[in-house]
Coordinates of C-alpha atoms and ligand atoms in Angstrom, one line a residue:
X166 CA 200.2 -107.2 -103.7
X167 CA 203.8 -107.1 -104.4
X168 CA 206.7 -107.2 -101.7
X169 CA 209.2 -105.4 -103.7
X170 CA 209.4 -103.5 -106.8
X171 CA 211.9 -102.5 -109.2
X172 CA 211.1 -99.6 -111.4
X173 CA 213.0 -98.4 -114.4
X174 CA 215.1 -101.2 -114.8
X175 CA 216.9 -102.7 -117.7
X176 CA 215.8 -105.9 -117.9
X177 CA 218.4 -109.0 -119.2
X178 CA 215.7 -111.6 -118.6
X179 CA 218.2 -114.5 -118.6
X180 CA 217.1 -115.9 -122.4
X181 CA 220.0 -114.2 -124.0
X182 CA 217.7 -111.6 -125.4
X183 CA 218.5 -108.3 -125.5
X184 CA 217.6 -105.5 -122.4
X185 CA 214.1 -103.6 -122.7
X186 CA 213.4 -100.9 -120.1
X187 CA 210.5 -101.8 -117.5
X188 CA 209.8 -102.7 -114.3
X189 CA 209.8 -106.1 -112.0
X190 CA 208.1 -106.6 -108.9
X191 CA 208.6 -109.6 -106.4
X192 CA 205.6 -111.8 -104.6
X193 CA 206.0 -114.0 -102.2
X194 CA 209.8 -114.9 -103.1
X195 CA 208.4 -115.5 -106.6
X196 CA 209.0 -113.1 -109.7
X197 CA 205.3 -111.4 -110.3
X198 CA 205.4 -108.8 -113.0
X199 CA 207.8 -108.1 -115.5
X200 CA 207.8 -105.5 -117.9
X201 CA 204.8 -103.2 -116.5
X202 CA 203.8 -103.2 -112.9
X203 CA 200.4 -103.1 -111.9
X204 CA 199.7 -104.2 -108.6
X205 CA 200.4 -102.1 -105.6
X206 CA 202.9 -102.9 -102.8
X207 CA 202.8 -104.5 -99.2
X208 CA 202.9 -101.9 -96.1
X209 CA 206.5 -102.8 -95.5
X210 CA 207.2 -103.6 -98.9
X211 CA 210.4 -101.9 -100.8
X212 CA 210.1 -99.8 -104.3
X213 CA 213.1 -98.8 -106.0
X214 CA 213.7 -96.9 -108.8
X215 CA 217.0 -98.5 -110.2
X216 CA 217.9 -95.4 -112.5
X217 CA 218.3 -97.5 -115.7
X218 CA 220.7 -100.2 -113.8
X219 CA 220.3 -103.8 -115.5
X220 CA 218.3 -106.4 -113.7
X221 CA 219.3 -110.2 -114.4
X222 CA 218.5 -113.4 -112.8
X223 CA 220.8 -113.9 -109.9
X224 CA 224.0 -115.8 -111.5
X225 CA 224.7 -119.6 -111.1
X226 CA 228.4 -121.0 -110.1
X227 CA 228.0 -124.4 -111.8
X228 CA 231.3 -125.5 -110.4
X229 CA 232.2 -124.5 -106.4
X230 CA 233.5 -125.9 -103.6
X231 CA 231.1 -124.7 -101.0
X232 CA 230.0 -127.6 -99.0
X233 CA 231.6 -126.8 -95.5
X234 CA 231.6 -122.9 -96.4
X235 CA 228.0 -123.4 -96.0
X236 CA 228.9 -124.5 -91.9
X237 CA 231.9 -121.9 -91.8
X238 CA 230.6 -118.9 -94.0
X239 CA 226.4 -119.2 -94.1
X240 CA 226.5 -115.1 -95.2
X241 CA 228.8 -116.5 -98.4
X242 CA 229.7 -112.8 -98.9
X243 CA 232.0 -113.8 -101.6
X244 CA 229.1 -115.3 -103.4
X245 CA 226.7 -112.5 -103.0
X246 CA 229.3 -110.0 -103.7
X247 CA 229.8 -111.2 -107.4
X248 CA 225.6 -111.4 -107.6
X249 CA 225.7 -115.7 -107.2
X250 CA 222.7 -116.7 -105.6
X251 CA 223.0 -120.0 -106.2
X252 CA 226.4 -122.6 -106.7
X253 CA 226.5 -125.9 -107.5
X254 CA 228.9 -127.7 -105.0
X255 CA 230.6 -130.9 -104.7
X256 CA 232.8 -131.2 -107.4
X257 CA 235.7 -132.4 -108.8
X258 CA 234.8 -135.7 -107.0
X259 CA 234.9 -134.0 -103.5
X260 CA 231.3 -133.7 -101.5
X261 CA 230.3 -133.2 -98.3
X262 CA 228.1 -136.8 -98.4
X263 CA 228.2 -139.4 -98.2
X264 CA 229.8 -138.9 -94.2
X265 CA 230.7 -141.3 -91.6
X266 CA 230.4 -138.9 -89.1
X267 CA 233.1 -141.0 -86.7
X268 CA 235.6 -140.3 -89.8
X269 CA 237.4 -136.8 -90.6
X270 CA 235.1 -135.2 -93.1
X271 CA 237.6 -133.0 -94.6
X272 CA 240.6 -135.9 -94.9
X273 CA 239.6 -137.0 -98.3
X274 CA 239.5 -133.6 -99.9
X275 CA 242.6 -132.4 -98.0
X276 CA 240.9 -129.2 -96.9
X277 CA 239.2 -128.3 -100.0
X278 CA 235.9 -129.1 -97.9
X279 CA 237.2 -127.4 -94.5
X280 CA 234.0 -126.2 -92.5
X281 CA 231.6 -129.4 -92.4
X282 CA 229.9 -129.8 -89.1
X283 CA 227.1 -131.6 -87.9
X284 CA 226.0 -135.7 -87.5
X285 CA 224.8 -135.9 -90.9
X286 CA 225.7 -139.2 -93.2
X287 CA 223.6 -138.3 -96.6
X288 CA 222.2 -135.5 -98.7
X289 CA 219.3 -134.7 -96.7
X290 CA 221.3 -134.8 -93.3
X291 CA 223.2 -132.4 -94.7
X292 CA 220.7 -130.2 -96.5
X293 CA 219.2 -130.2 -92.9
X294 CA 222.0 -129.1 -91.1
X295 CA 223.3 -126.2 -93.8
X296 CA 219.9 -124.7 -94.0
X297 CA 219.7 -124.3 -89.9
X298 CA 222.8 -122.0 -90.5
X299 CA 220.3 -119.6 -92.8
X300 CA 222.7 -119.9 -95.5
X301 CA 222.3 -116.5 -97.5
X302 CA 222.5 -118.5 -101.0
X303 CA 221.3 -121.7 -102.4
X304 CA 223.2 -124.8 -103.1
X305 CA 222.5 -127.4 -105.3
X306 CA 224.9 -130.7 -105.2
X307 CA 227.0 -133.2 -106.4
X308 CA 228.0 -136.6 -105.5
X309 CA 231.7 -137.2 -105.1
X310 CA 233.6 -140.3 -106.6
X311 CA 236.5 -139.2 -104.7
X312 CA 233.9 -139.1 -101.3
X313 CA 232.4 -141.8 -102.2
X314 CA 235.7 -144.3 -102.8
X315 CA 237.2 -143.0 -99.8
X316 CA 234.5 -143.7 -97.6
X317 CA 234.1 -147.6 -99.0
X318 CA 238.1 -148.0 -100.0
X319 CA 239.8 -145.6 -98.0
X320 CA 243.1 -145.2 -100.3
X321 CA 243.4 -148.4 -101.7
X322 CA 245.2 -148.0 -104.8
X323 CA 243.8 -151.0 -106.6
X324 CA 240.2 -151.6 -108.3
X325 CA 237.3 -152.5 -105.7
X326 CA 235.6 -155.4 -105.9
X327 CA 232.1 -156.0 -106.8
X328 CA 231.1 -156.2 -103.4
X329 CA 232.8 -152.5 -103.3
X330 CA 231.2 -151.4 -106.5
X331 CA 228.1 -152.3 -105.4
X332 CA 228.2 -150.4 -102.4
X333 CA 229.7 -147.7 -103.9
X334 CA 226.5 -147.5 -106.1
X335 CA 224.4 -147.4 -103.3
X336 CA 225.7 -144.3 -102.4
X337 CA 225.4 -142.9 -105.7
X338 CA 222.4 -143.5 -105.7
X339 CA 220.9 -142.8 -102.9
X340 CA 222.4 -139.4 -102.9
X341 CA 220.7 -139.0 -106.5
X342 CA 217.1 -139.9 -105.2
X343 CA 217.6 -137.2 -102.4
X344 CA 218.2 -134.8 -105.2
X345 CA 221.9 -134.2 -106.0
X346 CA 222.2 -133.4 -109.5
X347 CA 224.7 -135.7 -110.4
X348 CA 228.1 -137.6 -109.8
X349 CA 231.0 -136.2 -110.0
X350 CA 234.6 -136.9 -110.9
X351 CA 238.3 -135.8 -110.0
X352 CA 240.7 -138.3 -111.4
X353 CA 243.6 -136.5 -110.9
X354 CA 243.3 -136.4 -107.5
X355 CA 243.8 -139.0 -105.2
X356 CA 241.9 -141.6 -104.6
X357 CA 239.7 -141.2 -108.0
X358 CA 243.1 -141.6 -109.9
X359 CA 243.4 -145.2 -108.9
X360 CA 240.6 -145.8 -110.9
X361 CA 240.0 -147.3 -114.6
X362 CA 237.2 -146.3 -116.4
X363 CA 235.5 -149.3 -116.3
X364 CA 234.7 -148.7 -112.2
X365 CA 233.7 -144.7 -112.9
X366 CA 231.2 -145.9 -115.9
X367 CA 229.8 -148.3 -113.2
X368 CA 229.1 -145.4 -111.0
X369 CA 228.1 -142.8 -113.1
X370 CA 225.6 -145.4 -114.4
X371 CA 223.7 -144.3 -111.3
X372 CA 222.8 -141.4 -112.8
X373 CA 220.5 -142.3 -116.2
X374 CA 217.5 -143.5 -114.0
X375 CA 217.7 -140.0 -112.8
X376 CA 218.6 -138.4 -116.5
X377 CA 221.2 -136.7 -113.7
X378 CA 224.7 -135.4 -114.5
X379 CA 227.9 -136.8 -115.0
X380 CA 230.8 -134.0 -114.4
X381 CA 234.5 -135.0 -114.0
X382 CA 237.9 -132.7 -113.1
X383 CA 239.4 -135.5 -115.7
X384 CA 242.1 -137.2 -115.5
X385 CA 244.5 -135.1 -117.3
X386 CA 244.0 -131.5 -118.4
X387 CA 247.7 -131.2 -120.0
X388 CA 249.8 -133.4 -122.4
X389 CA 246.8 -136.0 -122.6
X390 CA 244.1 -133.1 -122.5
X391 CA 242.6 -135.2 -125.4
X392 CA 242.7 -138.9 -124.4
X393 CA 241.3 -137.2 -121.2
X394 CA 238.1 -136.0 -123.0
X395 CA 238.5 -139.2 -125.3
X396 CA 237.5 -141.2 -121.4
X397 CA 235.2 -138.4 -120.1
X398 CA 232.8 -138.7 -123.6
X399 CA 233.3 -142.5 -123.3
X400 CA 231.9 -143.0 -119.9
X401 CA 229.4 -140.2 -120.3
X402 CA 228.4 -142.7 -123.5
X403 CA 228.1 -146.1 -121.9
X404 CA 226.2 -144.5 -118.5
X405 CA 223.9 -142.8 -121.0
X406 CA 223.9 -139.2 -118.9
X407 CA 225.0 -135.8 -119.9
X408 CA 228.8 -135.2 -119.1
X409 CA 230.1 -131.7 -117.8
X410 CA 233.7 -130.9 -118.5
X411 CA 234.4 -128.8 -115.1
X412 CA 237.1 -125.9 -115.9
X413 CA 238.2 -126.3 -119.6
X414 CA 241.7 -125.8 -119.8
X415 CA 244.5 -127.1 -121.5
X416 CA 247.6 -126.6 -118.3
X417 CA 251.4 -126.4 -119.3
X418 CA 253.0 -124.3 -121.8
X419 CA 253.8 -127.0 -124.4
X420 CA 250.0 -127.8 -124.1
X421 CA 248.6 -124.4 -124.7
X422 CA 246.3 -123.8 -128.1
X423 CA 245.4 -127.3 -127.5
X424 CA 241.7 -126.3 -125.9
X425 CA 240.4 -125.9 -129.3
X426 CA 241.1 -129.4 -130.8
X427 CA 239.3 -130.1 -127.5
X428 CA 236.6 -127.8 -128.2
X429 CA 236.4 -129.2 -131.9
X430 CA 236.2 -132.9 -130.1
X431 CA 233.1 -131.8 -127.9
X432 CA 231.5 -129.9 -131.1
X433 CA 232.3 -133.1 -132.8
X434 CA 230.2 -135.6 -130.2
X435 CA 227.6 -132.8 -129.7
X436 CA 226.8 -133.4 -133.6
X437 CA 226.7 -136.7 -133.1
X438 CA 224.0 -136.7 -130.4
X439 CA 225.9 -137.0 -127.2
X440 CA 225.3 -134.3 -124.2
X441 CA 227.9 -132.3 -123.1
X442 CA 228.9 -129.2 -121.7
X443 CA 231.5 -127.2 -120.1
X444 CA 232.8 -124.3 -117.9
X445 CA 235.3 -122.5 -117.5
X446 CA 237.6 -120.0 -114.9
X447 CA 238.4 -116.5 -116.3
X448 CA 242.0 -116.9 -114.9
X449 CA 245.4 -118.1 -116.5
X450 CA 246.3 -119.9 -112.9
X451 CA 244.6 -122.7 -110.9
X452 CA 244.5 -123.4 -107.9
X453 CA 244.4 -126.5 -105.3
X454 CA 245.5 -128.8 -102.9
X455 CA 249.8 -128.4 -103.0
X456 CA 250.2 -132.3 -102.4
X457 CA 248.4 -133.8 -105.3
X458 CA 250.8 -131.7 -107.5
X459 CA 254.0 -133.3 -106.8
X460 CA 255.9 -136.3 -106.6
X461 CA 258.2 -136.2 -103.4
X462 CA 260.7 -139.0 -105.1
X463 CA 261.0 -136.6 -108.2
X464 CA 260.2 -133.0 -107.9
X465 CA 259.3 -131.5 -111.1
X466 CA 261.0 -128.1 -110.9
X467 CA 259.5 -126.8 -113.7
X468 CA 256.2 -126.9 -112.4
X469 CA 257.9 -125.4 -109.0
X470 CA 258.7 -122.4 -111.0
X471 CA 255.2 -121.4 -111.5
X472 CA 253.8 -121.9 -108.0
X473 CA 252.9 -119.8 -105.6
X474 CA 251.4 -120.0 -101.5
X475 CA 247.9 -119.7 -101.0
X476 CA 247.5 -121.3 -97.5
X477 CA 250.2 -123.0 -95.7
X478 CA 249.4 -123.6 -92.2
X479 CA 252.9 -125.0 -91.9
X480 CA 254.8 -121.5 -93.0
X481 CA 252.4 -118.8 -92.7
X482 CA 254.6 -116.4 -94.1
X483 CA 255.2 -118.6 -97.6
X484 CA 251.6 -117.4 -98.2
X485 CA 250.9 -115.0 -101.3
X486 CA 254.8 -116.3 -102.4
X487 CA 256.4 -118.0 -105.3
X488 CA 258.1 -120.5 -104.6
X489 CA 260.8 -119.3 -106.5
X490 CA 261.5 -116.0 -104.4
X491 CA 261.2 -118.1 -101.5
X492 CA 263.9 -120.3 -102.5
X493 CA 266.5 -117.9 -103.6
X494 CA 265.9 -115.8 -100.7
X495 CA 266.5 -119.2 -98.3
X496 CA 269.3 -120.5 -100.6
X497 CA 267.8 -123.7 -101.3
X498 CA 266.7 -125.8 -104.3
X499 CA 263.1 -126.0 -105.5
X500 CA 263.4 -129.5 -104.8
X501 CA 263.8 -128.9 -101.3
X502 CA 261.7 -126.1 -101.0
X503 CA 259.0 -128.3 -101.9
X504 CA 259.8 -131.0 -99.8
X505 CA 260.6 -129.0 -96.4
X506 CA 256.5 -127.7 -97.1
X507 CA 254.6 -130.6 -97.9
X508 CA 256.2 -132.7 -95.0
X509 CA 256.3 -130.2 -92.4
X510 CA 253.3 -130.7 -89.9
X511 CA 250.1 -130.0 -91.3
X512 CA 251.8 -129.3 -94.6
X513 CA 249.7 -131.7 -96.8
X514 CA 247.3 -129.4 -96.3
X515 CA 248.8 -126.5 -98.1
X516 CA 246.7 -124.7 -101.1
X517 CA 248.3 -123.6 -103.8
X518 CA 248.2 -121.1 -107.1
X519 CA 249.7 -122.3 -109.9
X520 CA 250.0 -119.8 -113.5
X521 CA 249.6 -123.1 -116.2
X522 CA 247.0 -121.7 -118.4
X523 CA 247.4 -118.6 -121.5
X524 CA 245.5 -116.2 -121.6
X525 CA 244.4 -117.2 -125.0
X526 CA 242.9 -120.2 -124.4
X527 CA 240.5 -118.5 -121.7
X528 CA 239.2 -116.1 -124.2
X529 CA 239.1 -119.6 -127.0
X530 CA 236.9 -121.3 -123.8
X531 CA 234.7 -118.2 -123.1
X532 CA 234.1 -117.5 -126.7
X533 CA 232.7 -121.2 -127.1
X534 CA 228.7 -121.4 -127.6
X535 CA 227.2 -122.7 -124.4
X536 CA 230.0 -122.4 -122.6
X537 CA 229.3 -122.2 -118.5
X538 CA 231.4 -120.1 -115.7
X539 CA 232.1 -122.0 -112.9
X540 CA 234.9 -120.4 -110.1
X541 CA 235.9 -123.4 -108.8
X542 CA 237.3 -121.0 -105.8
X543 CA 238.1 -122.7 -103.0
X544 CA 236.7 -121.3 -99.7
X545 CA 239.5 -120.7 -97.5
X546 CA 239.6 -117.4 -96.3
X547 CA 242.9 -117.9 -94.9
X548 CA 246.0 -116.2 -96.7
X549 CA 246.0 -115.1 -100.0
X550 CA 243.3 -117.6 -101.9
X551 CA 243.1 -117.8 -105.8
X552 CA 240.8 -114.3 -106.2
X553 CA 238.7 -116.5 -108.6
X554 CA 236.9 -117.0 -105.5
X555 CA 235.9 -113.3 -104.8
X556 CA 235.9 -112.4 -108.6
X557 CA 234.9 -114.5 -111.1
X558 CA 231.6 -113.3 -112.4
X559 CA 232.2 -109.8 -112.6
X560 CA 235.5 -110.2 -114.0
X561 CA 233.8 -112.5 -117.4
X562 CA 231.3 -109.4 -117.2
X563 CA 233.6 -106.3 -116.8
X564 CA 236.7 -107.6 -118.7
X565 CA 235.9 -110.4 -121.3
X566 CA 232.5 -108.9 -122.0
X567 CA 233.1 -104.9 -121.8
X568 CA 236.7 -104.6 -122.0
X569 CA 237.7 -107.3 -124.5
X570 CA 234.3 -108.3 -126.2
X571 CA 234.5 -111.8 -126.2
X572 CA 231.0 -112.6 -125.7
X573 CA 227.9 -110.1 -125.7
X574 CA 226.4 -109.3 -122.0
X575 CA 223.1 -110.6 -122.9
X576 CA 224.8 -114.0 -123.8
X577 CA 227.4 -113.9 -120.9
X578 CA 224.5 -113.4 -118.3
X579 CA 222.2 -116.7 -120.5
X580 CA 225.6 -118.6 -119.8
X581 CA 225.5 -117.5 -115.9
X582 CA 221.7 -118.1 -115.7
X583 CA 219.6 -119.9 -117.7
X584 CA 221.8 -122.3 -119.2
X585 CA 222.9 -123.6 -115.8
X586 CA 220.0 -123.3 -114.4
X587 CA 218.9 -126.0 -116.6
X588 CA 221.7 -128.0 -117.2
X589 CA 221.8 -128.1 -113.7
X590 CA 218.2 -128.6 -113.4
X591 CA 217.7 -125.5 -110.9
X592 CA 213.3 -125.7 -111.2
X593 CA 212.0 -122.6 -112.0
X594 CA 215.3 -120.5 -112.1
X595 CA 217.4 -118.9 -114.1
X596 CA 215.2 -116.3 -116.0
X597 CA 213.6 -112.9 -114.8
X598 CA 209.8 -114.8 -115.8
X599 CA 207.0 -114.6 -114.2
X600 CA 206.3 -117.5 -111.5
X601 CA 209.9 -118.0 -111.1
X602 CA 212.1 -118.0 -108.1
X603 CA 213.0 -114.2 -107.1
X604 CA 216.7 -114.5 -107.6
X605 CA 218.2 -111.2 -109.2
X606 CA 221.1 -108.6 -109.5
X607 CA 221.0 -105.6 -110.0
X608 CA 224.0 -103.7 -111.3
X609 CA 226.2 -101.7 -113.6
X610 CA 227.5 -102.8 -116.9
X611 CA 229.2 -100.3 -117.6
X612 CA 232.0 -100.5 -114.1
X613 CA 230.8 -103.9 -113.1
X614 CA 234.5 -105.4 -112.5
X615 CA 236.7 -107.6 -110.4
X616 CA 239.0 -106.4 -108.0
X617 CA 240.4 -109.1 -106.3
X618 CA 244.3 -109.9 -107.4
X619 CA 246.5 -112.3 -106.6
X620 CA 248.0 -109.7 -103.9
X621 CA 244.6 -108.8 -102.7
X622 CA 242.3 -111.8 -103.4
X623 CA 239.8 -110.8 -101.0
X624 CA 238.6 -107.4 -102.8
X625 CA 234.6 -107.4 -103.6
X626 CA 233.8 -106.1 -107.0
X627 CA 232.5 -102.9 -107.8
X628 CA 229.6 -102.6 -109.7
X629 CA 226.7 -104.5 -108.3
X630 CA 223.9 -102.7 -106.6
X631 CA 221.9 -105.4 -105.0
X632 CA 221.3 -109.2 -104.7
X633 CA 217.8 -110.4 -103.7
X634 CA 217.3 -114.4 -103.3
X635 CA 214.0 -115.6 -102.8
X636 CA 212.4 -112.5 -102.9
X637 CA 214.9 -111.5 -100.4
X638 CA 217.2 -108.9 -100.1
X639 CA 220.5 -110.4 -99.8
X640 CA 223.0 -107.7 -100.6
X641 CA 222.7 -104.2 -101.1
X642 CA 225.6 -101.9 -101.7
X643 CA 228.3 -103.3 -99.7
X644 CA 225.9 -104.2 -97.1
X645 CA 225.1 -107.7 -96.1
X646 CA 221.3 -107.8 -94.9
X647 CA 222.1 -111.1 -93.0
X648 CA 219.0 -112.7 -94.4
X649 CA 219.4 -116.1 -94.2
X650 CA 217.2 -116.7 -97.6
X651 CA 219.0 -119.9 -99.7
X652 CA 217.6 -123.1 -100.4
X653 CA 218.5 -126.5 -101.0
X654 CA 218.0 -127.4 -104.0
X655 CA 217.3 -130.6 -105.5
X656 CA 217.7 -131.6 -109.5
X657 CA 214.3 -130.7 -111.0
X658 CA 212.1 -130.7 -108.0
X659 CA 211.2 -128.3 -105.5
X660 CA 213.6 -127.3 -102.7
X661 CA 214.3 -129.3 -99.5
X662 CA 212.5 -128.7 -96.7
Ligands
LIG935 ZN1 238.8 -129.5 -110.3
LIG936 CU1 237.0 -127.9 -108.6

C-alpha cells in the first residue's frame, strides 16, 4: 500500500529522457510505482492529482556551503524552495570536520561555515548532531584542505612537514571511511594557497582507496584560469581520483571567453581517459569572504569598482552597496574605503558580491555536456546575500532553459539529478525509479523562475508546487511542513544512522 500518490503527472524521470504522462506513488520513503499505479493507498495516505505539473527527482546542489546552516537553518527553506533535497557541502576546502571542538569552528572559513554547534570532532559526530536538528534536506560531504591544514598548521605559510602530512592524511582519511565523498580544495583562499601541489596530491591521494572525489575552488579562476586547470588535472592524475572543477568561470574582464579553451582543456583530458567534471553558478557575480579579495599594502581599485556589501557586521548599512556609491557619497578613495571595512572590528568577516563574470561565458558553461549546477550560496541570512542562494535552480530552469534555450529541460533536470547523484555517489538517488529514495518536485515549467535579485536576494521562486524528501512532504506551496525528513548521506552506502 502506498503512502502517497501522484496522479496525472508529467514525469521527467531524471535519465534525460523526455516527459510521458502517468502516475507515481511513494512506499515507505521509497519510489513504488511509476508510470501506472496499482496499489491502493494507506488510511492517512495523500493522493494528488497534479493537473499535468512535471514530476522530477528532487534536485542536487553539488557545490554548497551548508555545514553550520544545518545547526542554524535545519528547515533549509532556501533549499526546499528551489526543489533541492539534497546538497553536497564542504567545499571549496571549507568543512565542518575535522573539529577541535576547544578551537573556533568558523575561524578558518571566516564565516562561510557560521552556525556549527555541538562537541563533535569527525564526520559521524557531526552527522549525529545535524540529524538531531531534523534537518528538512539531506547532506552529503566533503573534506576540507583548508579545515584540515588549519586544524594541523594553523596559518603557517610554509609547507608541513612529513610528520604534518601525515597527520593531515589521517584526517582525510578517516573522514573518507566515515563516508564523505571526497576532499576538497580552495587554493585561493587562505591557508590552502600556501600550498604547492606536491602537498594537495599527497592529500587527495586519500581518496583512490575510496574511488572518492577530488574537487578544488583552484587556485586561480582569472589571468591563470588555464595553468589553474593545468594543476587541478595534474593532481587529479597522480592521486588517481575523479577531479570536480567547482563553479567554472573565467573572473575579470580581460579574462572573459577564456572558459572555452578551458572547456576544450577538460574535453581534451576527458578523451584521454582522465575523470572530470564541473559545475557551474547561473550568475555573472561571485560572492565570498571580502578579506581574501584584497591586499591591504596595495588595494586593487579596479576590482573595488565592481564590489558590492553583502554582510558587514562592521557597517550594517554598507550592506546591498557598491563600494563605489559608498565612497563618493563619503568622499573617500576606494583604497580607503576598503581599508576602513576590513580593519574595523569584526570587519574580516565581511561577505561580499563581486560582478567578474559575462554573461556569455555562463551560457558557454551551462551549454557544456555534463555540466553540473552547484549554488555555491553562502548561508548567511543576514543583509543582502548573493540571491544564488535562494535562486539558482529555478533560475537555470526558467531562464537558461525556457527563456534562453540553452539546454533542454529534460537534460537540465539529468544535470540537477542523476548526474550528481552519481558523480557524487548519492545510492539510490537521483532518478524517479522504482526502489529509489522518494525525493521529488513537483512543479511548473512553464513559470518555474527565480525571483531573488541582488536588491531582494531573499525572494523564493515561483513555480514549484511541492517538495517531498524521503517520502516526505517537505514543501508544499509556500508552506514549510516542518518535517524534519533529510539524511546523511555517505558516498555509495546507505545513509547514517
Ligand atoms: Zn569556491
Ligand atoms: Cu564555494
Amino acid at each position: 500500500m502506498n503512502d502517497l500518490i501522484f496522479r496525472n503527472v508529467n514525469i521527467l524521470d531524471g535519465t534525460g529522457a523526455p516527459a510521458f504522462n502517468g502516475d507515481v506513488s511513494v512506499k515507505e520513503g521509497r519510489i513504488n510505482e511509476v508510470g501506472d499505479v496499482v496499489e491502493g493507498l494507506v488510511s492517512g495516505g495523500r493522493e494528488i492529482d497534479a493537473g499535468g505539473a512535471t514530476l522530477a527527482p528532487g534536485l542536487i546542489d553539488t557545490h554548497a556551503h551548508d555545514d553550520g546552516a544545518f545547526f542554524r537553518h535545519p528547515g533549509m527553506e532556501f533549499k526546499l524552495a528551489q526543489g533541492v533535497t539534497t546538497v553536497v557541502s564542504g567545499n571549496c576546502g571549507f568543512s565542518a570536520i575535522p573539529a577541535d571542538p576547544t578551537q573556533d569552528s568558523v575561524a578558518a572559513s571566516g564565516g562561510i561555515l557560521a552556525g556549527l554547534e555541538g562537541q563533535f570532532t569527525d564526520l559521524d559526530g557531526y552527522f549525529a548532531a545535524a540529524l538531531e536538528r531534523g534537518p528538512a534536506i539531506n547532506n552529503m560531504m566533503l573534506v576540507g584542505h583548508n579545515t584540515v591544514r588549519s586544524l594541523v598548521m594553523g596559518g603557517e605559510k610554509r609547507a608541513p612537514t612529513d610528520t604534518e602530512i601525515a597527520l593531515m592524511q589521517q584526517h582525510v582519511s578517516h573522514a573518507l571511511a566515515q563516508g564523505a565523498c571526497g576532499f576538497s580544495s580552495g587554493l585561493i583562499y587562505r591557508p590552502g594557497r600556501y600550498s604547492e601541489t606536491a602537498e594537495v596530491i599527497e592529500l587527495a591521494k586519500m581518496a583512490a582507496p575510496f574511488d572518492a572525489l577530488y574537487t578544488t575552488h583552484m587556485r586561480n579562476e582569472g589571468d591563470k584560469l588555464l595553468e589553474a586547470v593545468e594543476e587541478s588535472l595534474a593532481i587529479a592524475r597522480a592521486s588517481d581520483v575523479h577531479l570536480h572543477i567547482s563553479h567554472h568561470k573565467s573572473a575579470g574582464k580581460p579574462n572573459w571567453g577564456k572558459v572555452k579553451a578551458s572547456l576544450a582543456r577538460v574535453d581534451e583530458a576527458l578523451s584521454q581517459g582522465q575523470r572530470v567534471t564541473l559545475d557551474v553558478y547561473p550568475y555573472t557575480a561571485g560572492s565570498g569572504r571580502m578579506i581574501e579579495y584584497f591586499d591591504l599594502e596595495r588595494v586593487n581599485e579596479g576590482f573595488a569598482e565592481v564590489v558590492r556589501i553583502a554582510n558587514c557586521k562592521a557597517f550594517r548599512h554598507y550592506e546591498g552597496r557598491m563600494l563605489v556609491d559608498i565612497a563618493s557619497e563619503e568622499a573617500i578613495s576606494l583604497t580607503d574605503l576598503v581599508k576602513k571595512i576590513l580593519t574595523a572590528p569584526n570587519g574580516d568577516r565581511t561577505l561580499c558580491i563581486h560582478f567578474i563574470i559575462d554573461e556569455n561565458d555562463v551560457e558557454t558553461n551551462l551549454a557544456h555536456a555534463d555540466m553540473m549546477v552547484g549554488s555555491d550560496g553562502i548561508p548567511d541570512l543576514r543583509g543582502k546575500p548573493h540571491p544564488r542562494l535562494f535562486g539558482t535552480f529555478p533560475r537555470v530552469l526558467g531562464h537558461y532553459v525556457r527563456e534562453r534555450g540553452v539546454l533542454s529541460l529534460p537534460e537540465a533536470v539529468r544535470r540537477m539529478t542523476s548526474l550528481s547523484a552519481r558523480t557524487f555517489g548519492m545510492l539510490d538517488r537521483g532518478e524517479i525509479k522504482s526502489g529509489y529514495h522518494a525525493d521529488l518536485v513537483l512543479f511548473q515549467p512553464d513559470t518555474i523562475i527565480d525571483r531573488a535579485t541582488y536588491d531582494e536576494p531573499m525572494e523564493a521562486p515561483a513555480g514549484i508546487d511541492m517538495v517531498v524528501v524521503n517520502g516526505q512532504i517537505a514543501l508544499e506551496g509556500d508552506q514549510h511542513s516542518g518535517v524534519g525528513a533529510g539524511q546523511m548521506l555517505r558516498y555509495r552506502r546507505g545513509a547514517f544512522a
